[in-house]
Tab-separated table of C-alpha atoms in Angstrom:
chain	number	residue	atom	x	y	z
C	1	UNK	CA	-7.072	58.597	96.067
C	2	UNK	CA	-8.657	58.976	99.511
C	3	UNK	CA	-12.404	58.800	99.987
C	4	UNK	CA	-14.486	60.194	102.818
C	5	UNK	CA	-15.907	57.430	105.067
C	6	UNK	CA	-19.489	57.752	103.826
C	7	UNK	CA	-19.995	54.248	102.426
C	8	UNK	CA	-20.411	50.904	104.187
C	9	UNK	CA	-17.837	49.474	106.584
C	10	UNK	CA	-14.719	47.853	105.126
C	11	UNK	CA	-16.034	44.376	105.995
C	12	UNK	CA	-18.921	44.935	103.566
C	13	UNK	CA	-16.475	44.806	100.650
C	14	UNK	CA	-14.735	41.612	101.805
C	15	UNK	CA	-16.335	39.371	99.171
C	16	UNK	CA	-15.795	42.056	96.510
C	17	UNK	CA	-12.118	42.245	97.423
C	18	UNK	CA	-11.840	38.458	97.190
C	19	UNK	CA	-13.500	38.582	93.765
C	20	UNK	CA	-11.047	41.252	92.610
C	21	UNK	CA	-8.130	39.146	93.871
C	22	UNK	CA	-9.375	36.169	91.843
C	23	UNK	CA	-9.675	38.366	88.737
C	24	UNK	CA	-6.109	39.609	89.175
C	25	UNK	CA	-4.878	36.040	89.674
C	26	UNK	CA	-6.564	35.027	86.411
C	27	UNK	CA	-4.842	37.918	84.630
C	28	UNK	CA	-1.465	36.863	85.986
C	29	UNK	CA	-2.074	33.352	84.651
C	30	UNK	CA	-2.341	34.899	81.193
C	31	UNK	CA	-5.982	35.613	80.433
C	32	UNK	CA	-5.201	37.869	77.453
C	33	UNK	CA	-4.555	36.973	73.835
C	34	UNK	CA	-3.064	38.773	70.836
C	35	UNK	CA	-5.431	40.466	68.446
C	36	UNK	CA	-6.515	38.588	65.342
C	37	UNK	CA	-6.852	39.896	61.804
C	38	UNK	CA	-9.625	39.646	59.214
C	39	UNK	CA	-12.738	41.500	58.172
C	40	UNK	CA	-15.978	42.570	59.741
C	41	UNK	CA	-17.946	39.837	58.004
C	42	UNK	CA	-17.219	36.902	60.309
C	43	UNK	CA	-15.953	36.327	63.826
C	44	UNK	CA	-14.717	33.695	66.220
C	45	UNK	CA	-15.029	33.472	69.972
C	46	UNK	CA	-12.281	33.422	72.564
C	47	UNK	CA	-13.250	33.411	76.228
C	48	UNK	CA	-10.519	35.846	77.324
C	49	UNK	CA	-11.333	38.403	74.615
C	50	UNK	CA	-14.828	37.896	73.230
C	51	UNK	CA	-15.961	37.885	69.613
C	52	UNK	CA	-13.033	38.495	67.260
C	53	UNK	CA	-12.453	38.596	63.530
C	54	UNK	CA	-11.494	35.359	61.818
C	55	UNK	CA	-8.325	35.226	59.749
C	56	UNK	CA	-9.926	33.902	56.578
C	57	UNK	CA	-13.410	34.786	55.407
C	58	UNK	CA	-15.301	36.273	52.506
C	59	UNK	CA	-14.261	39.871	51.858
C	60	UNK	CA	-15.957	42.751	50.115
C	61	UNK	CA	-13.955	44.549	47.430
C	62	UNK	CA	-14.461	48.084	46.200
C	63	UNK	CA	-12.917	48.865	42.812
C	64	UNK	CA	-12.137	52.339	41.546
C	65	UNK	CA	-12.809	51.292	37.917
C	66	UNK	CA	-16.180	49.672	38.527
C	67	UNK	CA	-19.374	51.681	37.868
C	68	UNK	CA	-21.055	49.925	40.811
C	69	UNK	CA	-18.298	50.883	43.243
C	70	UNK	CA	-17.272	54.297	41.993
C	71	UNK	CA	-19.530	56.296	44.319
C	72	UNK	CA	-18.606	54.309	47.413
C	73	UNK	CA	-14.920	54.488	46.468
C	74	UNK	CA	-15.181	58.266	46.092
C	75	UNK	CA	-16.854	58.600	49.498
C	76	UNK	CA	-14.104	56.536	51.119
C	77	UNK	CA	-11.456	58.824	49.597
C	78	UNK	CA	-13.424	61.869	50.766
C	79	UNK	CA	-13.554	60.659	54.364
C	80	UNK	CA	-9.929	59.497	54.257
C	81	UNK	CA	-8.876	63.011	53.245
C	82	UNK	CA	-10.831	64.435	56.195
C	83	UNK	CA	-9.209	61.923	58.547
C	84	UNK	CA	-5.785	62.912	57.235
C	85	UNK	CA	-6.467	66.577	58.035
C	86	UNK	CA	-7.727	65.695	61.528
C	87	UNK	CA	-4.643	63.626	62.323
C	88	UNK	CA	-2.292	66.245	60.870
C	89	UNK	CA	-3.852	69.033	62.943
C	90	UNK	CA	-4.328	66.802	66.017
C	91	UNK	CA	-8.005	67.710	66.206
C	92	UNK	CA	-11.114	65.562	66.568
C	93	UNK	CA	-14.507	65.436	64.872
C	94	UNK	CA	-17.679	63.479	65.486
C	95	UNK	CA	-19.313	61.272	62.893
C	96	UNK	CA	-22.101	63.813	62.836
C	97	UNK	CA	-19.620	66.590	62.048
C	98	UNK	CA	-18.373	64.645	59.049
C	99	UNK	CA	-21.879	64.023	57.781
C	100	UNK	CA	-22.766	67.705	57.981
C	101	UNK	CA	-19.732	68.756	55.927
C	102	UNK	CA	-21.675	67.593	52.872
C	103	UNK	CA	-25.114	66.202	53.642
C	104	UNK	CA	-26.077	66.128	49.964
C	105	UNK	CA	-23.043	64.038	49.055
C	106	UNK	CA	-23.377	61.486	51.869
C	107	UNK	CA	-27.159	61.230	51.754
C	108	UNK	CA	-27.631	59.982	55.328
C	109	UNK	CA	-25.692	59.362	58.544
C	110	UNK	CA	-25.650	55.590	58.101
C	111	UNK	CA	-23.475	55.924	54.994
C	112	UNK	CA	-20.841	57.844	56.971
C	113	UNK	CA	-20.997	55.399	59.895
C	114	UNK	CA	-20.525	52.391	57.626
C	115	UNK	CA	-17.577	53.893	55.750
C	116	UNK	CA	-15.819	54.911	58.965
C	117	UNK	CA	-16.183	51.353	60.292
C	118	UNK	CA	-14.841	50.010	56.978
C	119	UNK	CA	-11.814	52.323	57.161
C	120	UNK	CA	-11.151	51.399	60.780
C	121	UNK	CA	-11.311	47.704	59.893
C	122	UNK	CA	-9.253	48.120	56.719
C	123	UNK	CA	-6.461	49.973	58.534
C	124	UNK	CA	-6.802	47.726	61.614
C	125	UNK	CA	-6.848	50.648	64.031
C	126	UNK	CA	-9.444	51.742	66.623
C	127	UNK	CA	-11.769	54.466	65.430
C	128	UNK	CA	-10.426	56.986	67.916
C	129	UNK	CA	-7.006	56.632	66.210
C	130	UNK	CA	-8.703	58.134	63.153
C	131	UNK	CA	-9.562	61.136	65.368
C	132	UNK	CA	-13.256	60.434	64.840
C	133	UNK	CA	-15.502	60.350	67.880
C	134	UNK	CA	-19.163	59.598	68.439
C	135	UNK	CA	-21.580	61.744	70.394
C	136	UNK	CA	-22.101	60.076	73.770
C	137	UNK	CA	-25.537	58.986	74.918
C	138	UNK	CA	-24.403	57.215	78.103
C	139	UNK	CA	-24.227	58.647	81.626
C	140	UNK	CA	-21.798	58.113	84.484
C	141	UNK	CA	-21.919	58.932	88.212
C	142	UNK	CA	-20.029	58.096	91.382
C	143	UNK	CA	-16.510	58.290	92.766
C	144	UNK	CA	-14.606	59.035	89.597
C	145	UNK	CA	-12.344	61.798	88.372
C	146	UNK	CA	-10.897	62.007	84.892
C	147	UNK	CA	-9.257	64.377	82.457
C	148	UNK	CA	-10.819	64.901	79.049
C	149	UNK	CA	-8.755	64.996	75.871
C	150	UNK	CA	-8.740	68.820	75.867
C	151	UNK	CA	-7.385	68.912	79.441
C	152	UNK	CA	-10.687	69.621	81.200
C	153	UNK	CA	-10.780	68.061	84.659
C	154	UNK	CA	-14.109	66.420	85.515
C	155	UNK	CA	-15.151	65.202	88.945
C	156	UNK	CA	-18.255	63.009	88.951
C	157	UNK	CA	-20.549	63.027	91.972
C	158	UNK	CA	-22.732	60.421	93.595
C	159	UNK	CA	-25.828	62.613	93.309
C	160	UNK	CA	-25.859	63.638	89.640
C	161	UNK	CA	-24.765	62.069	86.376
C	162	UNK	CA	-22.561	63.477	83.621
C	163	UNK	CA	-22.359	62.355	79.989
C	164	UNK	CA	-19.875	59.602	79.251
C	165	UNK	CA	-16.749	61.311	77.851
C	166	UNK	CA	-15.711	60.636	74.264
C	167	UNK	CA	-11.965	60.666	75.000
C	168	UNK	CA	-10.276	60.631	78.405
C	169	UNK	CA	-6.628	60.816	79.365
C	170	UNK	CA	-6.593	60.233	83.120
C	171	UNK	CA	-8.965	58.550	85.570
C	172	UNK	CA	-8.932	57.757	89.271
C	173	UNK	CA	-10.092	54.749	91.189
C	174	UNK	CA	-13.314	53.285	92.646
C	175	UNK	CA	-14.206	50.025	94.435
C	176	UNK	CA	-16.484	48.557	91.779
C	177	UNK	CA	-18.388	49.529	88.648
C	178	UNK	CA	-22.094	48.861	88.149
C	179	UNK	CA	-23.422	48.902	84.589
C	180	UNK	CA	-27.155	49.643	84.561
C	181	UNK	CA	-29.116	48.725	81.454
C	182	UNK	CA	-31.802	51.402	81.525
C	183	UNK	CA	-31.692	55.119	82.225
C	184	UNK	CA	-34.870	54.964	84.350
C	185	UNK	CA	-33.247	52.442	86.740
C	186	UNK	CA	-30.015	54.447	86.745
C	187	UNK	CA	-31.877	57.633	87.721
C	188	UNK	CA	-33.817	55.784	90.424
C	189	UNK	CA	-30.582	54.543	91.991
C	190	UNK	CA	-29.277	58.109	91.975
C	191	UNK	CA	-32.481	59.323	93.645
C	192	UNK	CA	-32.070	56.618	96.294
C	193	UNK	CA	-28.516	57.844	96.967
C	194	UNK	CA	-27.151	54.400	96.093
C	195	UNK	CA	-23.679	55.640	95.089
C	196	UNK	CA	-23.161	57.397	98.407
C	197	UNK	CA	-24.383	54.395	100.364
C	198	UNK	CA	-22.056	52.056	98.437
C	199	UNK	CA	-19.166	54.510	98.095
C	200	UNK	CA	-16.610	54.280	96.628
C	201	UNK	CA	-18.280	53.023	93.449
C	202	UNK	CA	-19.105	54.106	89.916
C	203	UNK	CA	-22.352	53.644	87.982
C	204	UNK	CA	-22.728	53.872	84.226
C	205	UNK	CA	-25.625	53.414	81.835
C	206	UNK	CA	-25.608	53.134	78.062
C	207	UNK	CA	-29.377	53.824	78.029
C	208	UNK	CA	-30.079	50.482	76.419
C	209	UNK	CA	-27.713	49.168	73.757
C	210	UNK	CA	-24.410	50.878	74.643
C	211	UNK	CA	-22.699	53.274	72.286
C	212	UNK	CA	-18.993	53.063	71.525
C	213	UNK	CA	-17.986	55.692	74.095
C	214	UNK	CA	-19.721	53.860	76.941
C	215	UNK	CA	-18.047	50.591	76.013
C	216	UNK	CA	-14.664	52.301	75.707
C	217	UNK	CA	-15.044	53.848	79.166
C	218	UNK	CA	-15.945	50.513	80.760
C	219	UNK	CA	-12.939	48.936	79.052
C	220	UNK	CA	-10.681	51.807	80.183
C	221	UNK	CA	-11.776	51.424	83.804
C	222	UNK	CA	-11.114	47.696	83.665
C	223	UNK	CA	-7.699	48.034	82.015
C	224	UNK	CA	-6.633	50.767	84.447
C	225	UNK	CA	-7.882	49.452	87.794
C	226	UNK	CA	-9.167	45.880	87.303
C	227	UNK	CA	-12.074	46.647	89.612
C	228	UNK	CA	-15.012	44.205	89.671
C	229	UNK	CA	-17.623	45.135	87.055
C	230	UNK	CA	-21.248	44.050	87.330
C	231	UNK	CA	-24.297	44.391	85.105
C	232	UNK	CA	-27.856	45.077	86.212
C	233	UNK	CA	-30.280	44.248	83.413
C	234	UNK	CA	-33.890	43.178	82.976
C	235	UNK	CA	-34.593	39.459	83.194
C	236	UNK	CA	-35.401	39.280	79.498
C	237	UNK	CA	-33.561	38.344	76.280
C	238	UNK	CA	-32.960	41.988	75.376
C	239	UNK	CA	-31.262	42.690	78.715
C	240	UNK	CA	-29.092	39.580	78.371
C	241	UNK	CA	-28.130	40.671	74.843
C	242	UNK	CA	-26.987	44.070	76.150
C	243	UNK	CA	-24.930	42.395	78.879
C	244	UNK	CA	-23.297	40.168	76.244
C	245	UNK	CA	-22.298	43.227	74.201
C	246	UNK	CA	-20.402	44.691	77.172
C	247	UNK	CA	-18.824	41.353	78.062
C	248	UNK	CA	-18.168	39.673	74.718
C	249	UNK	CA	-18.763	42.324	72.057
C	250	UNK	CA	-20.794	42.188	68.872
C	251	UNK	CA	-20.304	40.787	65.377
C	252	UNK	CA	-20.343	44.245	63.795
C	253	UNK	CA	-17.486	45.506	65.995
C	254	UNK	CA	-15.507	42.271	66.285
C	255	UNK	CA	-12.510	43.945	64.652
C	256	UNK	CA	-12.202	46.138	67.771
C	257	UNK	CA	-12.802	43.365	70.325
C	258	UNK	CA	-9.563	43.949	72.235
C	259	UNK	CA	-10.481	47.618	72.709
C	260	UNK	CA	-14.107	47.127	73.724
C	261	UNK	CA	-14.819	43.841	75.498
C	262	UNK	CA	-14.451	43.014	79.191
C	263	UNK	CA	-14.933	39.243	79.669
C	264	UNK	CA	-14.443	39.699	83.436
C	265	UNK	CA	-17.884	41.351	83.709
C	266	UNK	CA	-20.336	39.470	85.938
C	267	UNK	CA	-24.142	39.301	85.885
C	268	UNK	CA	-25.509	40.744	89.129
C	269	UNK	CA	-29.202	40.706	88.317
C	270	UNK	CA	-32.057	40.559	87.635
C	271	UNK	CA	-31.968	36.752	87.419
C	272	UNK	CA	-34.990	34.798	86.145
C	273	UNK	CA	-34.526	32.623	89.266
C	274	UNK	CA	-34.950	35.756	91.433
C	275	UNK	CA	-38.565	35.963	90.304
C	276	UNK	CA	-39.504	32.769	92.148
C	277	UNK	CA	-37.016	33.238	94.998
C	278	UNK	CA	-38.416	36.682	95.866
C	279	UNK	CA	-42.050	35.669	95.271
C	280	UNK	CA	-42.590	38.436	92.740
C	281	UNK	CA	-46.321	38.458	91.875
C	282	UNK	CA	-47.197	36.885	88.542
C	283	UNK	CA	-49.240	39.897	87.487
C	284	UNK	CA	-46.012	41.940	87.303
C	285	UNK	CA	-44.438	39.493	84.846
C	286	UNK	CA	-44.628	39.793	81.047
C	287	UNK	CA	-45.094	36.850	78.653
C	288	UNK	CA	-42.251	36.265	76.204
C	289	UNK	CA	-43.171	37.331	72.684
C	290	UNK	CA	-42.274	35.292	69.625
C	291	UNK	CA	-39.393	37.707	68.983
C	292	UNK	CA	-38.215	37.250	72.595
C	293	UNK	CA	-38.202	33.482	72.209
C	294	UNK	CA	-36.240	33.733	68.943
C	295	UNK	CA	-33.691	36.048	70.590
C	296	UNK	CA	-33.360	33.716	73.596
C	297	UNK	CA	-32.867	30.691	71.337
C	298	UNK	CA	-30.215	32.618	69.411
C	299	UNK	CA	-28.285	33.536	72.576
C	300	UNK	CA	-28.412	29.949	73.877
C	301	UNK	CA	-26.713	28.777	70.659
C	302	UNK	CA	-23.826	31.239	70.932
C	303	UNK	CA	-20.347	29.856	71.695
C	304	UNK	CA	-19.782	31.889	74.851
C	305	UNK	CA	-22.839	30.382	76.563
C	306	UNK	CA	-21.055	27.022	76.657
C	307	UNK	CA	-18.518	28.478	79.123
C	308	UNK	CA	-21.249	30.114	81.203
C	309	UNK	CA	-23.296	27.213	82.673
C	310	UNK	CA	-24.954	29.428	85.290
C	311	UNK	CA	-26.058	31.856	82.583
C	312	UNK	CA	-27.466	28.970	80.589
C	313	UNK	CA	-29.382	27.729	83.619
C	314	UNK	CA	-30.957	31.146	84.143
C	315	UNK	CA	-31.915	31.431	80.485
C	316	UNK	CA	-33.414	27.952	80.548
C	317	UNK	CA	-35.529	28.997	83.542
C	318	UNK	CA	-36.800	31.917	81.465
C	319	UNK	CA	-37.456	29.685	78.455
C	320	UNK	CA	-39.386	27.160	80.571
C	321	UNK	CA	-41.502	29.797	82.317
C	322	UNK	CA	-42.079	31.732	79.074
C	323	UNK	CA	-42.096	34.883	81.221
C	324	UNK	CA	-39.806	37.881	81.601
C	325	UNK	CA	-39.511	40.636	84.200
C	326	UNK	CA	-38.249	44.189	84.297
C	327	UNK	CA	-36.089	45.463	87.151
C	328	UNK	CA	-39.010	47.689	88.142
C	329	UNK	CA	-40.910	44.550	89.190
C	330	UNK	CA	-38.942	44.703	92.455
C	331	UNK	CA	-40.855	47.840	93.452
C	332	UNK	CA	-43.861	45.663	94.348
C	333	UNK	CA	-41.798	44.453	97.316
C	334	UNK	CA	-41.004	48.036	98.359
C	335	UNK	CA	-40.291	51.258	96.508
C	336	UNK	CA	-36.583	51.199	97.406
C	337	UNK	CA	-36.084	47.421	97.518
C	338	UNK	CA	-33.557	47.507	94.663
C	339	UNK	CA	-31.183	50.003	96.296
C	340	UNK	CA	-31.840	49.136	99.966
C	341	UNK	CA	-31.978	45.318	99.911
C	342	UNK	CA	-31.429	43.637	96.552
C	343	UNK	CA	-28.161	45.210	95.376
C	344	UNK	CA	-26.448	45.533	98.794
C	345	UNK	CA	-27.120	41.859	99.574
C	346	UNK	CA	-25.912	40.751	96.151
C	347	UNK	CA	-22.701	42.742	96.532
C	348	UNK	CA	-22.064	41.726	100.115
C	349	UNK	CA	-22.634	37.991	99.700
C	350	UNK	CA	-21.320	37.482	96.179
C	351	UNK	CA	-24.646	36.999	94.446
C	352	UNK	CA	-23.314	37.265	90.894
C	353	UNK	CA	-22.578	34.794	88.114
């Protein structure tokens, strides 16, 4: 795919290209691992994959002859019959569609969501193989073209965002992918014409905790092109948690780790150490709450932090200062500091960990 020469000069991407070469070399050395089996109730960590199911753990049984399980068993059979029809007809439905087929029977959306996850785990197949999709909340923009499952051709632009697709069949390349934690920051970068200035690139946001479609798209881009992927999150425990979900996955979806996680993701910012380095005024910082401190302590105890010493150092800086900062704190330096100075310098000089 050829791009118009509207981005920075080729030399700007020299460090990015070196980073991509190192990622490809790691893949050739055998960074992947076969999928494990188990249940959704426990997980183990593997650096090249993320959080995965363990082979032996406590399981939950649902019996058809037990009064306590009869309703749940009936609902599982109901949804299995709907999945069978979807697969047979080669059509797709959203979780919301399934819920609305019989709202009185299911009671609430969470019941449907839980059963679909149980079925996916029980059959050991990704949810999309059940022909069940989720409504996307994420947005994507930049130098990307793809074909949706129904054959619709979509061409993203650098000026406006489109919803993250639920199922794509063909995509075309970009230089790097930037995952932005919050929609407000994502929209500000669009307003500042960041994608055009850094073209060719792609930006995506899950608007906070990412939904399944956003994670699947990030994984698809990595598997297809092996382009460098960076995260831009707030310098707070919640932002770090979101970054960990993209990179290493979550306990609840550990049975789909190989389809969702991208351990090659790097943290681009905002670093707790950036607060002091950039002389961000103290009155723009926010004290850590008790819940923040508990979340930070929890992350520091996780197995993947042991193989990320630079992450640990940044989190320890946050714990010692007892302060956090949002990305918007950079606007005190200048209104466009994030898109004009901070991100370009980080990308050009390899300022990621």
